[in-house]
mmCIF file with all atom_site columns, C-alpha atoms in Angstrom:
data_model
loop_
_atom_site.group_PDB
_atom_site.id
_atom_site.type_symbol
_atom_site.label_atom_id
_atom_site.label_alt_id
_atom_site.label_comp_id
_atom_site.label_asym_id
_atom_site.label_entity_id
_atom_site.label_seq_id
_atom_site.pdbx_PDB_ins_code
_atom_site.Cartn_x
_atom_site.Cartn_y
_atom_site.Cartn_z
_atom_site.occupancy
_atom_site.B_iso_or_equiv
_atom_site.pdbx_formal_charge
_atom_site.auth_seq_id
_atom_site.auth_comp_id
_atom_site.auth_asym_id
_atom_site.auth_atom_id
_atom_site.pdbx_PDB_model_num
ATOM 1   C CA . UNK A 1 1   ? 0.000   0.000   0.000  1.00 49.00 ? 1   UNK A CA 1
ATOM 2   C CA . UNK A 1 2   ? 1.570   2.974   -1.017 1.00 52.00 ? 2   UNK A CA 1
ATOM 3   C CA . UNK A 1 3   ? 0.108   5.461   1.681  1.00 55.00 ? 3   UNK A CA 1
ATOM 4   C CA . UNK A 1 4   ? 2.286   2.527   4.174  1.00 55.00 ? 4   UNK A CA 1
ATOM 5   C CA . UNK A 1 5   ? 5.304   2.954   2.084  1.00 56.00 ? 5   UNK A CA 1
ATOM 6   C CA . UNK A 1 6   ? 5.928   6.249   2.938  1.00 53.00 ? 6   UNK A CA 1
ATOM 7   C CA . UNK A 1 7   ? 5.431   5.205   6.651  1.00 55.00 ? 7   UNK A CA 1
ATOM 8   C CA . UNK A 1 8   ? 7.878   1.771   6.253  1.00 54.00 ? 8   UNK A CA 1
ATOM 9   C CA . UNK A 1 9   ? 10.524  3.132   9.234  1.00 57.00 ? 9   UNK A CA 1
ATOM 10  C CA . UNK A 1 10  ? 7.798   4.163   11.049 1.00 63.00 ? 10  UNK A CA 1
ATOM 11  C CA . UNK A 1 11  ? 5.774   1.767   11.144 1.00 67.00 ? 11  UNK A CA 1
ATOM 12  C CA . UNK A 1 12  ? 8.914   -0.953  11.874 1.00 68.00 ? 12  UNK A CA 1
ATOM 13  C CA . UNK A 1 13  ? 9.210   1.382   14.966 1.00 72.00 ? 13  UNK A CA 1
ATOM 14  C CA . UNK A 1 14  ? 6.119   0.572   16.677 1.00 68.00 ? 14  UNK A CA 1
ATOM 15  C CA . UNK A 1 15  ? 6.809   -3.220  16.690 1.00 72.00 ? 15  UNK A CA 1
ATOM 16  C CA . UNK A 1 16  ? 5.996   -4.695  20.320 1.00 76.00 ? 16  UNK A CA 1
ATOM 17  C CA . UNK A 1 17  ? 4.228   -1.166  20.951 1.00 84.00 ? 17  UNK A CA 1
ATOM 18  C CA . UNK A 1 18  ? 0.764   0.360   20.452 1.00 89.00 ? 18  UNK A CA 1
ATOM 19  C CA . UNK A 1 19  ? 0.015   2.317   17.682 1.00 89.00 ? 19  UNK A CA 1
ATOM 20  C CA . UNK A 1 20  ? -3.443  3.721   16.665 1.00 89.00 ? 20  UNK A CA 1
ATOM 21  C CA . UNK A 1 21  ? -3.741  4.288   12.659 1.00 89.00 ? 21  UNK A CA 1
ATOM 22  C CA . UNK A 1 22  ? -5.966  7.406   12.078 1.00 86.00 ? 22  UNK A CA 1
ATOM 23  C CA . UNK A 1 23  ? -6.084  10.184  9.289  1.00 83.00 ? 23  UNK A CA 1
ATOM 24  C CA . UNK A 1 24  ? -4.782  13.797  10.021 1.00 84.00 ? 24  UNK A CA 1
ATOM 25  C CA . UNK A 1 25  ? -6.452  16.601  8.561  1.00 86.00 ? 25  UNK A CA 1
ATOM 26  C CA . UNK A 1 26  ? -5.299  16.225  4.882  1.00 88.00 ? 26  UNK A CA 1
ATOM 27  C CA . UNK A 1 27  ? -6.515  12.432  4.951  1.00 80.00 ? 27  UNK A CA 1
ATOM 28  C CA . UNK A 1 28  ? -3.400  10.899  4.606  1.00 83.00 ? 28  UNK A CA 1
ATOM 29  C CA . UNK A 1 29  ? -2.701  7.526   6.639  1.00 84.00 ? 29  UNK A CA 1
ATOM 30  C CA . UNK A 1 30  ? -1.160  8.653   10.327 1.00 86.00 ? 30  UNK A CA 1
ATOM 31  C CA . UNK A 1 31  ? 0.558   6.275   12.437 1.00 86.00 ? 31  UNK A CA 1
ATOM 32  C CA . UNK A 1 32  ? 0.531   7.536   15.969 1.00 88.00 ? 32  UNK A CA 1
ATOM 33  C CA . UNK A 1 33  ? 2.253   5.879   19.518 1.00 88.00 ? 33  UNK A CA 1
ATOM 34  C CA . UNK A 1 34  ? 0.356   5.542   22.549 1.00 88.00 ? 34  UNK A CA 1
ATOM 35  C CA . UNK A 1 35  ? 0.451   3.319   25.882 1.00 87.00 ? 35  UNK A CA 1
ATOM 36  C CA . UNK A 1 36  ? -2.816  1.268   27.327 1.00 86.00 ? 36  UNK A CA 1
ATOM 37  C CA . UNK A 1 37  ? -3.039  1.454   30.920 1.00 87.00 ? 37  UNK A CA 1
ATOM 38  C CA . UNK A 1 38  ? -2.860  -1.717  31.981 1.00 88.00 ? 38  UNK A CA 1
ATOM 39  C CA . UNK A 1 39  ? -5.985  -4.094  33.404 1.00 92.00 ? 39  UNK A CA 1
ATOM 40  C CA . UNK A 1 40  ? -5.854  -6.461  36.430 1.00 93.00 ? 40  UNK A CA 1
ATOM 41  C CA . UNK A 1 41  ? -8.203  -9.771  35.859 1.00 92.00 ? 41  UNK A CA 1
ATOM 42  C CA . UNK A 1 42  ? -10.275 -8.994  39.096 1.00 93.00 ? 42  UNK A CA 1
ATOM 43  C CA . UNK A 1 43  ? -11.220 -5.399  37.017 1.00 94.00 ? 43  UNK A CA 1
ATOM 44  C CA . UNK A 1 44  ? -12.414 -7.487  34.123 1.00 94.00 ? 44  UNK A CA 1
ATOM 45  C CA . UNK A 1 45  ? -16.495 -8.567  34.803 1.00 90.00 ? 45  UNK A CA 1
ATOM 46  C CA . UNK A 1 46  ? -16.361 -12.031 33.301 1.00 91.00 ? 46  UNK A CA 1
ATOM 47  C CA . UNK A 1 47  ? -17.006 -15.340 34.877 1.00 92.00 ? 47  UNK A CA 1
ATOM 48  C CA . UNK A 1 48  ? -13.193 -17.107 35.590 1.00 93.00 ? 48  UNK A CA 1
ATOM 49  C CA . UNK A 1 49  ? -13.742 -19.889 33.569 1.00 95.00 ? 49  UNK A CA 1
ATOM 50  C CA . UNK A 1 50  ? -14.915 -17.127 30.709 1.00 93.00 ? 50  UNK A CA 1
ATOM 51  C CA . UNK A 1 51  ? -12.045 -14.898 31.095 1.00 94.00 ? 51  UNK A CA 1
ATOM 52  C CA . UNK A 1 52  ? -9.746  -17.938 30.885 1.00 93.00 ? 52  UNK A CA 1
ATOM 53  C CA . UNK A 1 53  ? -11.575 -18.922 27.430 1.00 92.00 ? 53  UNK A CA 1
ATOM 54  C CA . UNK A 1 54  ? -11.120 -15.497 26.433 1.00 90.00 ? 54  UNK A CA 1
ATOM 55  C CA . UNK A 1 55  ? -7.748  -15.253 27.161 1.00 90.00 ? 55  UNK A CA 1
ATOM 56  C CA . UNK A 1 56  ? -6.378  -18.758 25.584 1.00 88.00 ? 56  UNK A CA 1
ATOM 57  C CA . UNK A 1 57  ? -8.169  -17.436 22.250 1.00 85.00 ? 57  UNK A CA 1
ATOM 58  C CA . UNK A 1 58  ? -6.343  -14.186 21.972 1.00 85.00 ? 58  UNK A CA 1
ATOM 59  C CA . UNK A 1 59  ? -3.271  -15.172 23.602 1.00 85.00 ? 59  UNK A CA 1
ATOM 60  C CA . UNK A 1 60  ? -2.209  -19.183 21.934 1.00 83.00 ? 60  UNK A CA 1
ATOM 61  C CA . UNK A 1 61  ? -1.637  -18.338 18.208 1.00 79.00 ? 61  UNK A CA 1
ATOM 62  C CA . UNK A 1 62  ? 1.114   -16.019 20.085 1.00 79.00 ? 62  UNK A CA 1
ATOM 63  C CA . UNK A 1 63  ? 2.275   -18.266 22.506 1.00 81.00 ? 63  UNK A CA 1
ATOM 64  C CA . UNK A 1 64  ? 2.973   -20.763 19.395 1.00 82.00 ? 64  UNK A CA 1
ATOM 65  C CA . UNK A 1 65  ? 3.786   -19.002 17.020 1.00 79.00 ? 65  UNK A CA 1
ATOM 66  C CA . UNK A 1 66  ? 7.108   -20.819 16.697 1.00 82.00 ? 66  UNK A CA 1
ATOM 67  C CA . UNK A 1 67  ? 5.521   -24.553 16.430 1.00 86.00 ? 67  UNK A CA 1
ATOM 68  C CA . UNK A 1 68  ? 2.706   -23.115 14.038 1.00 81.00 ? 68  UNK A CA 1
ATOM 69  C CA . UNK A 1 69  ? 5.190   -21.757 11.725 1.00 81.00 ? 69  UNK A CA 1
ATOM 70  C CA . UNK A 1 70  ? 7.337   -24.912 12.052 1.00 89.00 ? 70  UNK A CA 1
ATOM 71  C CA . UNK A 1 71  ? 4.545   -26.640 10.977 1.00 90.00 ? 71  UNK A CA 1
ATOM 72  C CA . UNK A 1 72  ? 3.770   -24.623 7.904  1.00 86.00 ? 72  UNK A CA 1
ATOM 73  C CA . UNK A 1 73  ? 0.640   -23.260 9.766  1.00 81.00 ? 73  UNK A CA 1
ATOM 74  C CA . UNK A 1 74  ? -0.653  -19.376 9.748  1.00 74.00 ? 74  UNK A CA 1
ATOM 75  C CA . UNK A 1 75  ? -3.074  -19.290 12.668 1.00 70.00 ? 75  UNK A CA 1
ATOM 76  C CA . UNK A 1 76  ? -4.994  -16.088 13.195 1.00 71.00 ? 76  UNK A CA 1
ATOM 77  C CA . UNK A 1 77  ? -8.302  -15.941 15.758 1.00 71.00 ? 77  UNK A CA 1
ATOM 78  C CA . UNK A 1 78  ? -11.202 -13.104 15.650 1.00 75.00 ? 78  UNK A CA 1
ATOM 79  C CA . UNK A 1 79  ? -12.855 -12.499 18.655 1.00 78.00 ? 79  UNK A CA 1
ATOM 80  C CA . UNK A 1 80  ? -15.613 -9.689  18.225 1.00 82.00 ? 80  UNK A CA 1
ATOM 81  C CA . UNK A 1 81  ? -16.926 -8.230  21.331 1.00 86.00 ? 81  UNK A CA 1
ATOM 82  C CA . UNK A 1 82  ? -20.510 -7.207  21.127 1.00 84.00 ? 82  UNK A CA 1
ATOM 83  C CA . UNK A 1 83  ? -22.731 -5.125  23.744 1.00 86.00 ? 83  UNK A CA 1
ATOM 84  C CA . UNK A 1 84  ? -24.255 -2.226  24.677 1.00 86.00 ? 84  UNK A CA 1
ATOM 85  C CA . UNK A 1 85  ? -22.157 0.511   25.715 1.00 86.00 ? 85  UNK A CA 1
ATOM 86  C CA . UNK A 1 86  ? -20.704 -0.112  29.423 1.00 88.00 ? 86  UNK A CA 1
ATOM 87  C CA . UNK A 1 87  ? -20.614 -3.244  29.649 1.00 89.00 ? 87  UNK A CA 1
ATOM 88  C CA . UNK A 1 88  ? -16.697 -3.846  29.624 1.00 91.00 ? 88  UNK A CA 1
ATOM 89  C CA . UNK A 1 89  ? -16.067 -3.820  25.774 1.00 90.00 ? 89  UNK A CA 1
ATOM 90  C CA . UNK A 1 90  ? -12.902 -1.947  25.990 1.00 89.00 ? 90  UNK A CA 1
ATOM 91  C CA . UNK A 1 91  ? -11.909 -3.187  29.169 1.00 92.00 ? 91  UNK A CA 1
ATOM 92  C CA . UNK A 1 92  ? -11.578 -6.519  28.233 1.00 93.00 ? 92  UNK A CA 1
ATOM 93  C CA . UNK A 1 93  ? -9.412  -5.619  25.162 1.00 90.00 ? 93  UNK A CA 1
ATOM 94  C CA . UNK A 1 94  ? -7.192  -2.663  26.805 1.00 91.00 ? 94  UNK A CA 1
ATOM 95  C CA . UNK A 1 95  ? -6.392  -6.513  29.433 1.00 92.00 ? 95  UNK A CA 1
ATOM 96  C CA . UNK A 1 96  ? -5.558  -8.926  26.623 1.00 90.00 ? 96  UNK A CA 1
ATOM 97  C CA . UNK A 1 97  ? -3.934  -6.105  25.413 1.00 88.00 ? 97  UNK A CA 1
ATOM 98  C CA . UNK A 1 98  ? -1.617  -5.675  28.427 1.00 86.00 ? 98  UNK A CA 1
ATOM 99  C CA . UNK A 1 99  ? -1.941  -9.225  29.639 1.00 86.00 ? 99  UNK A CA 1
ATOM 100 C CA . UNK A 1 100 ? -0.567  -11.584 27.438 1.00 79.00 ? 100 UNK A CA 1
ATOM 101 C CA . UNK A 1 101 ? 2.983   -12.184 25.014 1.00 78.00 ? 101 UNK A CA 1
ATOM 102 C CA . UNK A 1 102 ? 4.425   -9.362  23.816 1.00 77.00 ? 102 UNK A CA 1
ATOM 103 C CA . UNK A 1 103 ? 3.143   -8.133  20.301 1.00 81.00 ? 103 UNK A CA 1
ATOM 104 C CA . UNK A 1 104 ? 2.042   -5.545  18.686 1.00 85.00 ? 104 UNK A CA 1
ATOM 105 C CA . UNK A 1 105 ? -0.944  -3.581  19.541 1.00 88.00 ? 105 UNK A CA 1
ATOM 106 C CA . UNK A 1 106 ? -2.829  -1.639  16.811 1.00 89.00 ? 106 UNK A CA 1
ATOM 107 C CA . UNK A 1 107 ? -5.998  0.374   17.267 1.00 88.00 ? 107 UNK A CA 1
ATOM 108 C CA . UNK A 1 108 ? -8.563  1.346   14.736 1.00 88.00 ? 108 UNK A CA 1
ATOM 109 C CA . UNK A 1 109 ? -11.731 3.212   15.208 1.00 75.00 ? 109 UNK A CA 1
ATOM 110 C CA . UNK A 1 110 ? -14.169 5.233   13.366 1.00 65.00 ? 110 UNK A CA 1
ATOM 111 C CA . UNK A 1 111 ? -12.788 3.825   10.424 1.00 64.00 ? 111 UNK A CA 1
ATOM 112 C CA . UNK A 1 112 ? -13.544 3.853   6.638  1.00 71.00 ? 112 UNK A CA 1
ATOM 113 C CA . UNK A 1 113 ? -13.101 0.664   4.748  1.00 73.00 ? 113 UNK A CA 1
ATOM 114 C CA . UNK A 1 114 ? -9.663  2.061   2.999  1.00 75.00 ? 114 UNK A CA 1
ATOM 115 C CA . UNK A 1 115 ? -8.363  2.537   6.159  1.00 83.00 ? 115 UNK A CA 1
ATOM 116 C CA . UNK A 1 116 ? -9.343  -0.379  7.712  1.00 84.00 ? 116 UNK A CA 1
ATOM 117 C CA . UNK A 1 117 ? -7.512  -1.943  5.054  1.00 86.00 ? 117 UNK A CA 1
ATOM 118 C CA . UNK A 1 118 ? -4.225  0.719   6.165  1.00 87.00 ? 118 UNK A CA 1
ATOM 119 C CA . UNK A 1 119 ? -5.213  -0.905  9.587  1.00 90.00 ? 119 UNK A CA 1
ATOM 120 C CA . UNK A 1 120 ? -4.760  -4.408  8.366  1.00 88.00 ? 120 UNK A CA 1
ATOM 121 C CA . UNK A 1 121 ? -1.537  -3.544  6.501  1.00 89.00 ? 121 UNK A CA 1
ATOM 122 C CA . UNK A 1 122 ? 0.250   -2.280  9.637  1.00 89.00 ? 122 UNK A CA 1
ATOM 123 C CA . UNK A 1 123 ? -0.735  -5.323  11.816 1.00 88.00 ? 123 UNK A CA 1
ATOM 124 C CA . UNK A 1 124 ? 0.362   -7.862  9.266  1.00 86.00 ? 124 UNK A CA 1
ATOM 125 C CA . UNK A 1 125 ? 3.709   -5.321  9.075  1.00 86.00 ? 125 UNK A CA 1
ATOM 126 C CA . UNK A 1 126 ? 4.008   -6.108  12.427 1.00 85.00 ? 126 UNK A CA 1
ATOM 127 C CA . UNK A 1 127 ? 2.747   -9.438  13.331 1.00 80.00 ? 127 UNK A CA 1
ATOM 128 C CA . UNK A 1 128 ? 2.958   -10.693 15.709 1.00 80.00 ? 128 UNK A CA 1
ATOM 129 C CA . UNK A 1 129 ? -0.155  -8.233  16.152 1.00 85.00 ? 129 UNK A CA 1
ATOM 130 C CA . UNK A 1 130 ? -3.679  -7.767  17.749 1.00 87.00 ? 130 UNK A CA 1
ATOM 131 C CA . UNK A 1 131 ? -5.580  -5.338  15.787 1.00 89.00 ? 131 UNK A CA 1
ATOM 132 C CA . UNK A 1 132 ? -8.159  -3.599  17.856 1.00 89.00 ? 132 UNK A CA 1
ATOM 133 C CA . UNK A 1 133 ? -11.475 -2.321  15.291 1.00 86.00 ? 133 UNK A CA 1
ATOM 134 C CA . UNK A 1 134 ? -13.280 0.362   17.776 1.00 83.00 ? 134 UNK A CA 1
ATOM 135 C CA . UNK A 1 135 ? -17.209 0.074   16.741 1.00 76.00 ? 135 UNK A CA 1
ATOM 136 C CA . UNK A 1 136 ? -16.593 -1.710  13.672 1.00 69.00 ? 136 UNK A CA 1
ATOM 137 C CA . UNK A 1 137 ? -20.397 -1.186  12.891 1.00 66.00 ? 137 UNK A CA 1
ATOM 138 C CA . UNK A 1 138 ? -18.751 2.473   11.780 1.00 62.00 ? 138 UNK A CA 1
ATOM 139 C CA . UNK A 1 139 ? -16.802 0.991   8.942  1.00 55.00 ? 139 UNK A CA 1
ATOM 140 C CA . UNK A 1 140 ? -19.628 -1.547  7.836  1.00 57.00 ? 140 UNK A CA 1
ATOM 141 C CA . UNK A 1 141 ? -22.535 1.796   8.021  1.00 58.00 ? 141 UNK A CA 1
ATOM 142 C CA . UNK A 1 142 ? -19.827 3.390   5.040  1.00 52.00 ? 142 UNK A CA 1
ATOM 143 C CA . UNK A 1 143 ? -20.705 0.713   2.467  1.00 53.00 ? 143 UNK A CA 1
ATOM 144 C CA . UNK A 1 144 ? -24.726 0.543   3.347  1.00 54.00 ? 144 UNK A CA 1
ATOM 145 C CA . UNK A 1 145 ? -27.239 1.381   0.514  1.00 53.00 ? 145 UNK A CA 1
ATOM 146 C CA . UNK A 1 146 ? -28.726 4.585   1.449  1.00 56.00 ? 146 UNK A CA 1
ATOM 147 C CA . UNK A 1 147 ? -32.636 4.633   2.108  1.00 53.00 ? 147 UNK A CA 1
#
């Protein structure tokens, strides 16, 4: 992706960091640094049990990455968190965030398709990667049929 291109040192720069992609006012691709404060488990409202689930799903491809790619395998998991607001969304992701291997964190929201797709890019750039897609019901409204 071109728009990436011109961001190639930057975005190696962010690796095992967080970095949210965004636009700036001219609409060009911005990659920006930030830091997630960090969750404890007891924080998190989730069952144990759940919370374990939850974890071993975002967290294993990670942990293995090693014997996946020794076995020729590309393992990637979706979790999509859905709920009204308040009820520990973004709580829940700023902990696996914080909580598990070290990777790369990026953070989407609000987003367009295109840059979804800029958002994609950068966590493939950087995998291993969690990409984080704030109210992905934004992105999806951009391609609906008007009434």
């Amino acid at each position: 992706m071109a728009e990436l291109d011109s961001h190639r040192a930057g975005v190696a720069s962010h690796r095992d960091g967080v970095v949210v992609v965004g636009l700036d006012a001219q609409g060009a691709t911005t990659l920006t640094a930030t830091e997630l404060a960090p969750v404890r488990p007891d924080e998190v409202v989730l069952a144990a049990p759940v919370l374990e689930a939850t974890e071993r799903l975002a967290h294993e491809p990670t942990r293995r990455a090693e014997a996946f790619a020794d076995a020729g395998l590309r393992l990637a998991r979706t979790v999509l968190l859905h709920g009204a607001p308040g009820t520990g969304k973004s709580l829940l992701v700023r902990y696996l965030c914080s909580s598990g291997p070290t990777r790369t964190t990026v953070i989407a929201g609000g987003l367009d398709a295109h840059l979804l797709g800029q958002a994609m890019e950068v966590a493939l750039r950087l995998a291993p990667s969690i990409l984080v897609i704030e109210d992905v019901d934004e992105a999806a409204r951009d391609r609906q049929i008007p009434d």
